[in-house]
Every structure is written in C-alpha cells, then in structure tokens.
Short mmCIF file of C-alpha atoms (C1' of nucleotides) in Angstrom, two decimals:
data_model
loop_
_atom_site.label_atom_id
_atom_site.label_comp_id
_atom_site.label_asym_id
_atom_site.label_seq_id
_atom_site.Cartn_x
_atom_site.Cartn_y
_atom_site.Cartn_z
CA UNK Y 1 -5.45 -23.83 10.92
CA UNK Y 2 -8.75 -25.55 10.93
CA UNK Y 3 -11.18 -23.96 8.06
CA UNK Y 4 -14.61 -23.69 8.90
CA UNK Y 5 -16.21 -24.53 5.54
CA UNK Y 6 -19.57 -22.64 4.80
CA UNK Y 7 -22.06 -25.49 4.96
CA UNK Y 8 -25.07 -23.83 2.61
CA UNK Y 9 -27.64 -21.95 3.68
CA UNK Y 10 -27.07 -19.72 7.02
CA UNK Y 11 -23.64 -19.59 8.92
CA UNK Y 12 -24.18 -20.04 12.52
CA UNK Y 13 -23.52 -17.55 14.87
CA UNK Y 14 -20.18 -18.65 16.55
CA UNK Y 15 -18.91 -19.78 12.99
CA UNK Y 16 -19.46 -16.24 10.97
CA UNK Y 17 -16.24 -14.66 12.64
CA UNK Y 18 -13.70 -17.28 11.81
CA UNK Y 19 -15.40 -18.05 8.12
CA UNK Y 20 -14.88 -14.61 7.74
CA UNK Y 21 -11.29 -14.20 8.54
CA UNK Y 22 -10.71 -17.65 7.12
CA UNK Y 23 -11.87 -16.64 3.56
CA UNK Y 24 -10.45 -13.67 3.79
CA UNK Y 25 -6.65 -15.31 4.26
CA UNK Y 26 -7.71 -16.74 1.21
CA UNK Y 27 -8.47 -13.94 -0.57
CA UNK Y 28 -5.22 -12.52 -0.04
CA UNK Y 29 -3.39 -15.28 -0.63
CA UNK Y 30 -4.73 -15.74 -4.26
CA UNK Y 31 -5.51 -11.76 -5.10
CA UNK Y 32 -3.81 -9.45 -3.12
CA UNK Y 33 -4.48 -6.95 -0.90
CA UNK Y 34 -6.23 -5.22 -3.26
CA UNK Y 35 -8.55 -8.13 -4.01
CA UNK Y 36 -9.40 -8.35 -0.57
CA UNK Y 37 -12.97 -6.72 -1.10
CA UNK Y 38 -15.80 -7.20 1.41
CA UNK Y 39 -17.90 -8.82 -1.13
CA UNK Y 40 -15.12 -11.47 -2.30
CA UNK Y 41 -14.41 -12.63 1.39
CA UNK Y 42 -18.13 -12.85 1.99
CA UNK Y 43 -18.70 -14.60 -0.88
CA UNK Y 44 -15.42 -16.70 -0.63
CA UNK Y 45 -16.92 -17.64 2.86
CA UNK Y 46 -20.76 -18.11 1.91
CA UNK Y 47 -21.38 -15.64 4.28
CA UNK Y 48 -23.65 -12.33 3.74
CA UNK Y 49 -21.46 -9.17 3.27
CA UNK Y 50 -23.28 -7.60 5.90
CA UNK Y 51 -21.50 -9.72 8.52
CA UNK Y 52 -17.98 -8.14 8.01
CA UNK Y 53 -19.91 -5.04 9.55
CA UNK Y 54 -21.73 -6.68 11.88
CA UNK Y 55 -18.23 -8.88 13.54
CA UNK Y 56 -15.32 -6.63 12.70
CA UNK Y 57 -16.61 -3.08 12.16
CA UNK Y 58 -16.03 -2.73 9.05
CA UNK Y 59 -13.43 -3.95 6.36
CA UNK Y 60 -10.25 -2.54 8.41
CA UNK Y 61 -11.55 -4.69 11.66
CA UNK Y 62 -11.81 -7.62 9.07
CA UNK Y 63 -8.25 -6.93 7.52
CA UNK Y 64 -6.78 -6.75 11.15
CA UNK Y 65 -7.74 -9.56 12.20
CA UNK Y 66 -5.90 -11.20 8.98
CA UNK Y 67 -2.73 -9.15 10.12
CA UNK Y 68 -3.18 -10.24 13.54
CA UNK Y 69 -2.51 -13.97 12.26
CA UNK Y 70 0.07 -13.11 10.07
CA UNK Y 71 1.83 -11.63 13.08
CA UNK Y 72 1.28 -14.73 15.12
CA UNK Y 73 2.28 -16.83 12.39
CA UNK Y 74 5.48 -14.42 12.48
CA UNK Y 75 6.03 -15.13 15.80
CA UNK Y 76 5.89 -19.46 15.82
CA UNK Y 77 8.58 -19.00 13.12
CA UNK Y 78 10.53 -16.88 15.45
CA UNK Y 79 10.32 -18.72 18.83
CA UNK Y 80 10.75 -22.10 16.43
CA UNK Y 81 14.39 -21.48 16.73
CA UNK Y 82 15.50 -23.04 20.11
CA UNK Y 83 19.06 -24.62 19.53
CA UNK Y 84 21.57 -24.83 22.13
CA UNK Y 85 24.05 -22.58 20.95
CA UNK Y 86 23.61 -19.25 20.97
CA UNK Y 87 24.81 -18.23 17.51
CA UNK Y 88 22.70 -21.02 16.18
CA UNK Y 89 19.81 -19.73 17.72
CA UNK Y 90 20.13 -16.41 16.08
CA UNK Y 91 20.81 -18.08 12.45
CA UNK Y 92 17.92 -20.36 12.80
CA UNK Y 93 15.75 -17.70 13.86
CA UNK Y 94 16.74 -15.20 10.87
CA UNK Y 95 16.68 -17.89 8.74
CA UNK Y 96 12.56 -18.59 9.60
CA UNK Y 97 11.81 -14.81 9.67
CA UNK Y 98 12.78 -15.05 5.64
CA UNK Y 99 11.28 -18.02 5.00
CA UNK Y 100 8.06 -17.22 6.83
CA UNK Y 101 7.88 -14.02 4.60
CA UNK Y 102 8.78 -15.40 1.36
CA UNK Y 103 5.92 -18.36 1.78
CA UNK Y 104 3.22 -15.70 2.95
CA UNK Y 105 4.43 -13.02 0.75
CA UNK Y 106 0.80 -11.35 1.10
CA UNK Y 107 0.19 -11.88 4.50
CA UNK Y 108 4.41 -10.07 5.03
CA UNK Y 109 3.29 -6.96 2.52
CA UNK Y 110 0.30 -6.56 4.32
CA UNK Y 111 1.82 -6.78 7.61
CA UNK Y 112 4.08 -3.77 7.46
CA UNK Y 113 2.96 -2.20 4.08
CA UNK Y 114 -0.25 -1.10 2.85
CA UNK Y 115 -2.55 -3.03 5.11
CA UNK Y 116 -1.43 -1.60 8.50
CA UNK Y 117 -0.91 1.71 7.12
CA UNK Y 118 -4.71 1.72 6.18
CA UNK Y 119 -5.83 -0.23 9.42
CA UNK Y 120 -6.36 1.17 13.11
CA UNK Y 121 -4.49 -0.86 14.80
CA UNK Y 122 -6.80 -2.94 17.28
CA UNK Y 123 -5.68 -4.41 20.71
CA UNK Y 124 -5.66 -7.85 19.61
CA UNK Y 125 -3.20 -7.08 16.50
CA UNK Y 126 -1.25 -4.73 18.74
CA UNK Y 127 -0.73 -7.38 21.21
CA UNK Y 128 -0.19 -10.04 18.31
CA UNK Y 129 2.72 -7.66 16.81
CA UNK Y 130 4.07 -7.02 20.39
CA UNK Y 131 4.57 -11.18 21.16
CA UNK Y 132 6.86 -11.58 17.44
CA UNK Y 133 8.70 -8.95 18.72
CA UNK Y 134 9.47 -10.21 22.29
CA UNK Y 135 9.97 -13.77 20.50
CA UNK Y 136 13.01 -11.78 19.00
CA UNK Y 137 14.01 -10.06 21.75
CA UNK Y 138 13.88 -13.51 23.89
CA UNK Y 139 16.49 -14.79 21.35
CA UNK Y 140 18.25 -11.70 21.56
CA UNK Y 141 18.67 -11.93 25.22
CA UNK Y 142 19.27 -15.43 25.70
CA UNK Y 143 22.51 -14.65 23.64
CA UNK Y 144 23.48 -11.73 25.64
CA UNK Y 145 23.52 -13.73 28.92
CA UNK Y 146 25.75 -16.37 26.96
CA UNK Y 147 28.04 -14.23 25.86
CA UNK Y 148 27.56 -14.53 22.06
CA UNK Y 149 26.43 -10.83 21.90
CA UNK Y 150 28.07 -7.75 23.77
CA UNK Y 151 26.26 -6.97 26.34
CA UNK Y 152 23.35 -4.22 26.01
CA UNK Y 153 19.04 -3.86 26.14
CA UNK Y 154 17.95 -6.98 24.43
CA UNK Y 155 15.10 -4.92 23.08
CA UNK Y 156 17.36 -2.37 21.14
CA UNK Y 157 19.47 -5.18 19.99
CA UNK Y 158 16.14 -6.77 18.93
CA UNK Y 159 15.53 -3.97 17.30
CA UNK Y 160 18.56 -3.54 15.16
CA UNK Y 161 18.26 -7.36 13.86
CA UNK Y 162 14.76 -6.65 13.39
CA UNK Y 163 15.10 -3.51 11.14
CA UNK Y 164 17.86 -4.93 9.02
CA UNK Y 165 16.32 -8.69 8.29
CA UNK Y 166 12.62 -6.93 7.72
CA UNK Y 167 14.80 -4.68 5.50
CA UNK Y 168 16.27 -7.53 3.70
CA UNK Y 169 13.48 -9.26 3.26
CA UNK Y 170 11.33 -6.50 2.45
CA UNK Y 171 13.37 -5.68 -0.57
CA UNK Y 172 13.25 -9.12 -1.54
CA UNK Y 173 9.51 -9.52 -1.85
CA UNK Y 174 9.35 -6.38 -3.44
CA UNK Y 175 12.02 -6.70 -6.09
CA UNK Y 176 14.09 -4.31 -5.45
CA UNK Y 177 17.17 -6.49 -4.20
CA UNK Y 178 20.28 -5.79 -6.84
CA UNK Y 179 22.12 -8.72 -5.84
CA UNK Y 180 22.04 -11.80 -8.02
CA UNK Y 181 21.37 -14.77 -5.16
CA UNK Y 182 19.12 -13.33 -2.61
CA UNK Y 183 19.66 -16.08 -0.06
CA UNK Y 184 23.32 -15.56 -0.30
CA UNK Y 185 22.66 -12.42 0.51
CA UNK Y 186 20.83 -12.79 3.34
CA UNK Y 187 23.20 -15.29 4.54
CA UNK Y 188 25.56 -12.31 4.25
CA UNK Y 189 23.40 -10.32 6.02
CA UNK Y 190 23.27 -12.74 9.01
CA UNK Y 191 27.12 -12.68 9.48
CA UNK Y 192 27.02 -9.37 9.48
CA UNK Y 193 25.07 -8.84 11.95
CA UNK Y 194 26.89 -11.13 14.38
CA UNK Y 195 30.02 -9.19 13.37
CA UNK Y 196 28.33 -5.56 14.07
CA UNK Y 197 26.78 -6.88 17.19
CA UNK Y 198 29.88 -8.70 19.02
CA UNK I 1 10.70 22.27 -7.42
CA UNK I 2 8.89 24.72 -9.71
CA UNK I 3 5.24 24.61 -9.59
CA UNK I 4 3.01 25.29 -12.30
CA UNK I 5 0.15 27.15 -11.51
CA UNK I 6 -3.04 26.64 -12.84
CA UNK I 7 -3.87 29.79 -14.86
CA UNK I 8 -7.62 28.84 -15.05
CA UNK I 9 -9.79 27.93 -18.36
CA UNK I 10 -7.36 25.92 -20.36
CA UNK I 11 -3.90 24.37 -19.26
CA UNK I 12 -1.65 24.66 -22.11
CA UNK I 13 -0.42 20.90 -23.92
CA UNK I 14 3.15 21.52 -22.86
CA UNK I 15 2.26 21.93 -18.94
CA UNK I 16 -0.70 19.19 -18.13
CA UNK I 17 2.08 16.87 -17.33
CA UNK I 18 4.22 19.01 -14.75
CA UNK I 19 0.52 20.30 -13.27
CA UNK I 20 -0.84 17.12 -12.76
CA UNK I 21 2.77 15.42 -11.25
CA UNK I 22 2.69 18.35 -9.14
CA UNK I 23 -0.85 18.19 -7.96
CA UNK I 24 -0.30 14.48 -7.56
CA UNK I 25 2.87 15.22 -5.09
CA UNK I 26 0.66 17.87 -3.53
CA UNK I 27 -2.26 15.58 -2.57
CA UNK I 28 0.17 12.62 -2.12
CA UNK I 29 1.84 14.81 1.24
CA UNK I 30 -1.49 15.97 2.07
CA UNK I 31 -3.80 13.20 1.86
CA UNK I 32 -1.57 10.22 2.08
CA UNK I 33 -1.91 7.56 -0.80
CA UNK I 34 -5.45 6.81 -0.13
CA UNK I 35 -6.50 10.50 -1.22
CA UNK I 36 -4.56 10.66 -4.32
CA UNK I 37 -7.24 9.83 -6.71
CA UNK I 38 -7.65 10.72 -10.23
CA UNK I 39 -10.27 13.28 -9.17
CA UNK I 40 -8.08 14.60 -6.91
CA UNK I 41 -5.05 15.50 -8.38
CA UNK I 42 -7.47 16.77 -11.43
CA UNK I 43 -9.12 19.26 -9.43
CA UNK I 44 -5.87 20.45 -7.75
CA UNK I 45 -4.32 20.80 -10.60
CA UNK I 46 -6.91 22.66 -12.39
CA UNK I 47 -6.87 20.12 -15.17
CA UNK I 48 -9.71 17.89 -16.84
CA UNK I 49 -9.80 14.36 -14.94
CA UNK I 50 -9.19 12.99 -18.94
CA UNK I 51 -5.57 14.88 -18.63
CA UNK I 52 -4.32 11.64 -16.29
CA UNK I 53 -5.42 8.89 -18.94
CA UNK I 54 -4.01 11.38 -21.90
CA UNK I 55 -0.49 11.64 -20.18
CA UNK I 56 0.04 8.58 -18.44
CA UNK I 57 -2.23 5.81 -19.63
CA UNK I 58 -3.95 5.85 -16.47
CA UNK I 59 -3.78 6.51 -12.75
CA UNK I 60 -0.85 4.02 -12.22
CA UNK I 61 1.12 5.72 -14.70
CA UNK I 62 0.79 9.24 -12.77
CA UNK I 63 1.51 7.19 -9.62
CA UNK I 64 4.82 5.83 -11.15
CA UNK I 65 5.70 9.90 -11.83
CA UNK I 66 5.74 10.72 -8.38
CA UNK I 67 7.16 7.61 -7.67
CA UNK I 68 10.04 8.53 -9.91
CA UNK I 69 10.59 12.09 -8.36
CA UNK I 70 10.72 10.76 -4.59
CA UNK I 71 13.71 8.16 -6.22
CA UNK I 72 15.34 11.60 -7.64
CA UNK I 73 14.81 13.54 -4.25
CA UNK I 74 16.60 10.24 -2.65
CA UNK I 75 19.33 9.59 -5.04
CA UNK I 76 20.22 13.49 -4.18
CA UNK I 77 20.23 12.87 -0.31
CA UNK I 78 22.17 10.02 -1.01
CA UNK I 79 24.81 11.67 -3.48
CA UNK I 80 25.01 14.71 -1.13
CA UNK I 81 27.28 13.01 1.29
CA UNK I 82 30.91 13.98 -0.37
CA UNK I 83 33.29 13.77 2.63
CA UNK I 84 36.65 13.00 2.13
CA UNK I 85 36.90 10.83 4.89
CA UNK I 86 34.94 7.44 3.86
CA UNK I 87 33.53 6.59 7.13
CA UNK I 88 32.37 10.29 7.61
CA UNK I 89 30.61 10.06 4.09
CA UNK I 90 28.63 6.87 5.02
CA UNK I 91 27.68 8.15 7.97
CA UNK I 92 26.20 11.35 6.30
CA UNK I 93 24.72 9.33 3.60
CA UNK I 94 23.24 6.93 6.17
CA UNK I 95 21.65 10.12 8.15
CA UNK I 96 20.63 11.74 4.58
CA UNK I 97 18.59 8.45 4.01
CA UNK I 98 16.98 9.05 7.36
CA UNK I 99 16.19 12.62 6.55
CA UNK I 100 14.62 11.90 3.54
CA UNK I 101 12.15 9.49 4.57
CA UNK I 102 11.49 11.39 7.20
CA UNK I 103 11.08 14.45 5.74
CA UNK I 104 8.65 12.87 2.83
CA UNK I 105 7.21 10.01 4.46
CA UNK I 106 3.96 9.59 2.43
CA UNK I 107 6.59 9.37 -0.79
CA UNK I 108 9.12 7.11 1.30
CA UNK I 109 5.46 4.95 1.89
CA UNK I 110 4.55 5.08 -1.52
CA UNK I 111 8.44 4.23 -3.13
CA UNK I 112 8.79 0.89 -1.47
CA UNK I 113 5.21 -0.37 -0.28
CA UNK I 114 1.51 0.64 -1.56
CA UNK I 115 2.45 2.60 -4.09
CA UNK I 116 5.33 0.42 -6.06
CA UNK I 117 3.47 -2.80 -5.37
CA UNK I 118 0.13 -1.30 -7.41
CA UNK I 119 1.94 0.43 -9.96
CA UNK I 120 3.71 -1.36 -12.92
CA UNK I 121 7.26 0.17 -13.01
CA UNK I 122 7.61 2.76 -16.28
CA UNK I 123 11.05 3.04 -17.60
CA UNK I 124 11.66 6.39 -15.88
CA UNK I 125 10.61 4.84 -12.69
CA UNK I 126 13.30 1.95 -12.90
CA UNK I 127 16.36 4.40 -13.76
CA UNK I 128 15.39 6.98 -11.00
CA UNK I 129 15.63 3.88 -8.36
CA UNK I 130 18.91 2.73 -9.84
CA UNK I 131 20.36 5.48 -9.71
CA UNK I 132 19.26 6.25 -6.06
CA UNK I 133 20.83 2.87 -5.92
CA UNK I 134 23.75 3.62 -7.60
CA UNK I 135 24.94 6.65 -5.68
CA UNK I 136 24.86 4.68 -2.11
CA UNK I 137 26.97 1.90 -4.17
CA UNK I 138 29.06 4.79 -5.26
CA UNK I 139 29.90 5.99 -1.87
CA UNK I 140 30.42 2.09 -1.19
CA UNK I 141 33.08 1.68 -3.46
CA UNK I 142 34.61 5.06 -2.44
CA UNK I 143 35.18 3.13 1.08
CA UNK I 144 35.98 -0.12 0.06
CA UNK I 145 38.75 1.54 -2.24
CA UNK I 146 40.56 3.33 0.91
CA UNK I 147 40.14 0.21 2.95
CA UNK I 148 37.45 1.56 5.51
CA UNK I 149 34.99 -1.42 4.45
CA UNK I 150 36.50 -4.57 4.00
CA UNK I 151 37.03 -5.93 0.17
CA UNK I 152 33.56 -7.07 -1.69
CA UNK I 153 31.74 -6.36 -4.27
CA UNK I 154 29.85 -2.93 -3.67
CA UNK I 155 26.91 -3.84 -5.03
CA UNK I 156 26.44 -6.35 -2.40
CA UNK I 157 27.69 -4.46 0.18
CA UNK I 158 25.41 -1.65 -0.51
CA UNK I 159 22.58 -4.13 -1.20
CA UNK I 160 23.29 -4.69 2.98
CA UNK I 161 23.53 -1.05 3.97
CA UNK I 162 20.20 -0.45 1.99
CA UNK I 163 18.38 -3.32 3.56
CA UNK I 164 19.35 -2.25 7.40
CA UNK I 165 18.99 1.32 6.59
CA UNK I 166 15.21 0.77 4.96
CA UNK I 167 14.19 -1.74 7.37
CA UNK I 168 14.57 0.76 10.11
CA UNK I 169 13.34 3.78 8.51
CA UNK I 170 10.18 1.62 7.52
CA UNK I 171 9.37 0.37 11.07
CA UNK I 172 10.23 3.95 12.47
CA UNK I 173 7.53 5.59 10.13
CA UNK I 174 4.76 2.26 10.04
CA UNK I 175 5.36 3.52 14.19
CA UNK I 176 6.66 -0.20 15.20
CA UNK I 177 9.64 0.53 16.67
CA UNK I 178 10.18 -0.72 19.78
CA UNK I 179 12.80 1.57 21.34
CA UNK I 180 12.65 5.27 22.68
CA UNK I 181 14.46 6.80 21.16
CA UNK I 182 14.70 6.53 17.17
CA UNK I 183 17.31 8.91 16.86
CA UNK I 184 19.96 7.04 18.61
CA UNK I 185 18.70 3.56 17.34
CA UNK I 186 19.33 4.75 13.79
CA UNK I 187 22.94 5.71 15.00
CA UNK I 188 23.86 2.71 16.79
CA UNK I 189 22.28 0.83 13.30
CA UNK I 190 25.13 2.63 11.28
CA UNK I 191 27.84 2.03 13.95
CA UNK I 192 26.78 -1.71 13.85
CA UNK I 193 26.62 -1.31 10.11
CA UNK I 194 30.16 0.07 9.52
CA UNK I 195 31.29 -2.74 12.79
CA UNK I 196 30.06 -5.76 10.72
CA UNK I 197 31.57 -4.62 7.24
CA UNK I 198 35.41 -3.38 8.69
"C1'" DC Q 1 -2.18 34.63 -41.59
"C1'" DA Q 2 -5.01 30.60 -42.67
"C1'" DT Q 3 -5.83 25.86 -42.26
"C1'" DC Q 4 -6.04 21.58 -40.14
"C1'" DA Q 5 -4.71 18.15 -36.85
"C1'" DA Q 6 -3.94 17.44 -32.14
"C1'" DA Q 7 -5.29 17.80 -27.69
"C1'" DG Q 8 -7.75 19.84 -23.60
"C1'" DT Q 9 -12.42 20.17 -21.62
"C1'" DA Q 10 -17.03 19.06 -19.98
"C1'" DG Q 11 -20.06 15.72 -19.15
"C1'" DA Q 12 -22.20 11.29 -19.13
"C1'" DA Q 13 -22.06 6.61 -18.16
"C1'" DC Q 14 -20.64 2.13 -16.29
"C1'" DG Q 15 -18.88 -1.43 -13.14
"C1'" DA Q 16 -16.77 -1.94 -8.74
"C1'" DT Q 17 -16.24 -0.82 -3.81
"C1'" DG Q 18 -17.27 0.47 1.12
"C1'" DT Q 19 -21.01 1.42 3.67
"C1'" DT Q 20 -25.74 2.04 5.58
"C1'" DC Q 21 -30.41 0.72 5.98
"C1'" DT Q 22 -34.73 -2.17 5.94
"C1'" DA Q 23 -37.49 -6.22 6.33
"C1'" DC Q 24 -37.69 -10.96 7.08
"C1'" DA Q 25 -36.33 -15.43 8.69
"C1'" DA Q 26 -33.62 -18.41 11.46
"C1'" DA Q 27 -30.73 -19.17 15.38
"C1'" DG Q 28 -29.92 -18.94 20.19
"C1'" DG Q 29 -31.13 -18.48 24.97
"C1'" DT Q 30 -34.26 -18.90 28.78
"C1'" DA S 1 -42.77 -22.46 23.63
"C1'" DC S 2 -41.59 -17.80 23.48
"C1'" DC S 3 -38.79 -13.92 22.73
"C1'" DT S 4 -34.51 -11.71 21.63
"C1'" DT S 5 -30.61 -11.69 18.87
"C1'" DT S 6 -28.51 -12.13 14.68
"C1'" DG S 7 -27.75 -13.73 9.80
"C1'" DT S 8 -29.61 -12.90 5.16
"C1'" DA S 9 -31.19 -10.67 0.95
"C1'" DG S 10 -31.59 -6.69 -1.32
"C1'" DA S 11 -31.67 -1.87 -2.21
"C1'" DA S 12 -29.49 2.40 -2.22
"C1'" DC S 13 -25.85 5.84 -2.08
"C1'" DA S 14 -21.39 8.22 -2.65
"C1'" DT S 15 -17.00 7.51 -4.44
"C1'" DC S 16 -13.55 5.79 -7.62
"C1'" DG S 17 -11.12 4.22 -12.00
"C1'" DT S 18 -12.12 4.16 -16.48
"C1'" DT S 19 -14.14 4.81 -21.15
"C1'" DC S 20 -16.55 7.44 -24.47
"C1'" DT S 21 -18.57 11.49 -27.01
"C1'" DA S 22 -18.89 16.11 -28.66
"C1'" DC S 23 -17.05 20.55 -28.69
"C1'" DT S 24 -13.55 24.06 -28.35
"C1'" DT S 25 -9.01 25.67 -28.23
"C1'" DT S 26 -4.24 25.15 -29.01
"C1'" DG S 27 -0.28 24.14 -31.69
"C1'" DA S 28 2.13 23.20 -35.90
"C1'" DT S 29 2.84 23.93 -40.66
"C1'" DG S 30 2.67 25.96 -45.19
#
DNA sequence: CATCAAAGTAGAACGATGTTCTACAAAGGT
DNA sequence: ACCTTTGTAGAACATCGTTCTACTTTGATG
C-alpha cells in the first residue's frame, strides 16, 4: 500500500485520514495492540492527536479502520486461490488464510480478538469482513457445483472451514497448539476437512 | 464456587487472595475485560487496591488467576463426558465445550484472546490449560483405542478437534458467524469432525 | 499472654491514556 | 481576495497501573 509520508509541518486535509491509518498499521505491527495509543499513531504519522477525533471518532473509529484492512488483506489471500481443480482450490486457499495470519500476526489478533471485541463495528469494516467471507464461500461453492464437496449451502460449508482453519490458526498465533510441527498440522487439518466434508 | 465475603474493616491474610480472585471473576462477567481494573476488583472485594500487587505481583498476575479457574471450569466440562460409547462421549464433550463458552463467555474471551495475550502465563495458569487439554486428549485416546477414530497420535488428533471446536465457538461469541442457526452449525461441525477422523 | 515480624490499609503521587476544549494559523473553496 | 473549514498546539481532566510511605492490625512464636 502506498504510505503517505508526513512531509513536516501541517498534513493536508485529504492526506490526515490515510497518514493516520497508515501509522497506525505501523504501530501495531511493531507494538501491539496495546501500543496502539492515539498519541503514538499521531506522532508515528506527524499528525496532531486531535485528528484521530476529528476523522475517525475517536480511537475505536481509528482502530476499525486498521481492522477493516486487515480484513481486506484477508480476503486477496482468499480469492488468490483460483486453480482449476477443485480440491486444489480449497488447499491453496487454506493454505493463504495461514500464511496471511502468521505474517500479520497483529493485524489476525486484532481482527477477531481484542480489537473487535472493543470496537463498534462500522459499515465499512462490516462490509470489509462480509467480502473475506463470501471470498470463502465462492471457493466453497465453486467446489460444490464440481462435485468435490457433497452437496449443501455453500455459506454453512463456508462456515465450517472457516471456524476450524481460524481455529487452527488462532491457536497457533497464540501458542497454545500442543503439536510439535504446526504446519503439519494444519496440513492435517486440511485433509480433514475434505474427508468430513465429502 | 465458595465466595468469600467481605466482612468489612480488615480482610484477614489467609482470604485476600480468594476475595480478590473472586471479585476479579465477579467484575470479569459483569464488566467484560475492559472493567476489570485493579480498582475494581479492590473495591468489590472489599480489599485495599495494594492487596493485588501483594498477592500477585501485579494486575497481570490476578488476571492469570481467573484465567486459571475458567481452564479448571473447562477441563471439568470437558472431563464430564464419560459415555461408554466413544462416539457418544465426543459428542457430549464437543457440546460441553460449547456450553462452557457459552455459558462464561467473558472468561472463554479472556482464556484464549485479550486476556492470555496481555498476561504472562504463571505456572498455575499453564497446568490448568493442559490439563483442560489433557482431558479432551483423554477422551481421544478412549476412541481411538475402540476403533471409532482412526489410529494417530491423540495429541494430534485432539490438537484438530480443539482447533474446529474453538474456532467456532470464537466466531459464534465475536457474533461473526455467518449462518442462522448456531446450534445446528456446531452439530454438523462435530458430525464433520467425527466424518473426517473415522 | 507478651512480643515482634508480617501484612493489610489508607492515602498520596506519578506517568500514561482517552478525551474534550480553546485559540490560532493555515488550507481549501468560491 | 475573502471567508469558511480544518489542522495544530496546548491545556486540562478523569481514569488506570503502579510505586511508595506511614500506621495499624494480624499472625506466629516463645
């Protein structure tokens, strides 16, 4: 994504918003959620504190809009996975969901953790979280009509991969997996999904 | 659990502990994580702020406490399901899980997101989560060993059960699932569960 | 029971955080 | 050029986690 840099003195107008959100990636990509203060993104963006307030709100409008990226970065690693084959597909596609969440491991915790839990949802991160979904469920589908998965509502199917490889993953970033070789395990998780879902 | 009351004036040595975990559970279901601060939990439990950084080093230390009961109050849900029939018991143990979270979902919040990723993990904390572990791994092996899950390490095995089972209790109660009803998706999870390890 | 150490309490204080407000200057639009 | 909008600097406030001090009460031991 292309970084507005803070150029000295005042931020123009149309810049603020995305110097705001920009810096505040940042932020949470070298501290944490919890170092994702108004003051450090304002001053990470040369920008005056007051401007989170005067864009977003307040510091949840400024955090959602952060989530809201992470979700659309979620869902270009979903609809990435376009091969041919069905099965394929489906592999490829769980196979980005992981990686995308073990190389934003901030942006994934904030996601579904702590971050939306303390955030009011707005429209734009709603809809953001609603298009990685129907990625999913587009891959879901397209498997259905090929016969590679029994037949059923693409969107509860969806929703069974969806709860199992966030799961997974989940776990992973969090340290609580108790198998030795995480990827194997995923792997393992993969198959068994295509066995539970045939 | 058994409460201790706060008698007023001065809370015996042997009870600040219990008073303060229980305060801390108290505001936890009340106020969510956000409320439980030091000030908090002090008030409700009729104890001197000081009585957190006395006991537990500091407010992540009383965090880990609860922390550790809500593993205890799971590893019980989990070790409840004693069928004799195998497939019956994971079943049971699979709705338990359910149950649980949804029964305490500001601890279910706190045990895998906000709340483990602020807190360093105390010794207590680490053996009450392996041994919530432990008892789905138990009822695992009980399965595997009269052929109603296929042969594999139950460790692993249980590492996949856990990770489909969390995932979709964490969506359900973050409110992103996708389907209408829960109830049913979490039962077609465990038939797809017990499908893709036969 | 007396003595003394340990520990609970009250209170103050400090830095950090989210937020609100004010006054001024610069940007943006007509 | 003029006027409105908006970014900035700074102050202030309540809250929070934490540290410290002084005093009182509890708890353990002889």
């Amino acid at each position: 994504m292309t970084d507005v840099s803070a150029t000295g003195g005042r931020t123009p107008s149309r810049a603020v918003e995305q110097a705001l959100v920009d810096a505040a990636e940042r932020v949470l990509v070298r501290d944490g959620l919890g170092g994702l203060t108004v003051r450090a993104v304002a001053a990470e963006a040369a920008v005056a504190p007051m401007g989170v307030y005067n864009r977003f709100g307040n510091k949840d409008g400024l955090v959602a809009a952060v989530l809201a990226r992470g979700f659309e970065g979620l869902r270009v690693a979903t609809a990435a996975a376009d091969d041919a084959d069905p099965v394929d597909r489906l592999l490829i596609c769980g196979r980005n969901y992981r990686r995308f969440a073990l190389d934003h491991p901030q942006h994934y915790g904030a996601m579904f953790g702590a971050g939306w839990a303390a955030t009011v949802p707005t429209e734009e991160l709603v809809d953001r979280a609603d298009a990685a979904f129907q990625a999913l469920v587009d891959r879901v589908g397209y498997a259905v009509d090929r016969g590679a998965l029994r037949p059923g509502d693409p969107v509860e199917t969806a929703q069974l991969i969806w709860s199992s490889v966030h799961g997974a993953v989940s776990l992973e970033l969090a340290g609580l997996g108790r198998t030795a070789d995480p990827a194997a395990g995923y792997e393992a998780l993969l198959r068994m999904l295509l066995d539970g879902l045939r």
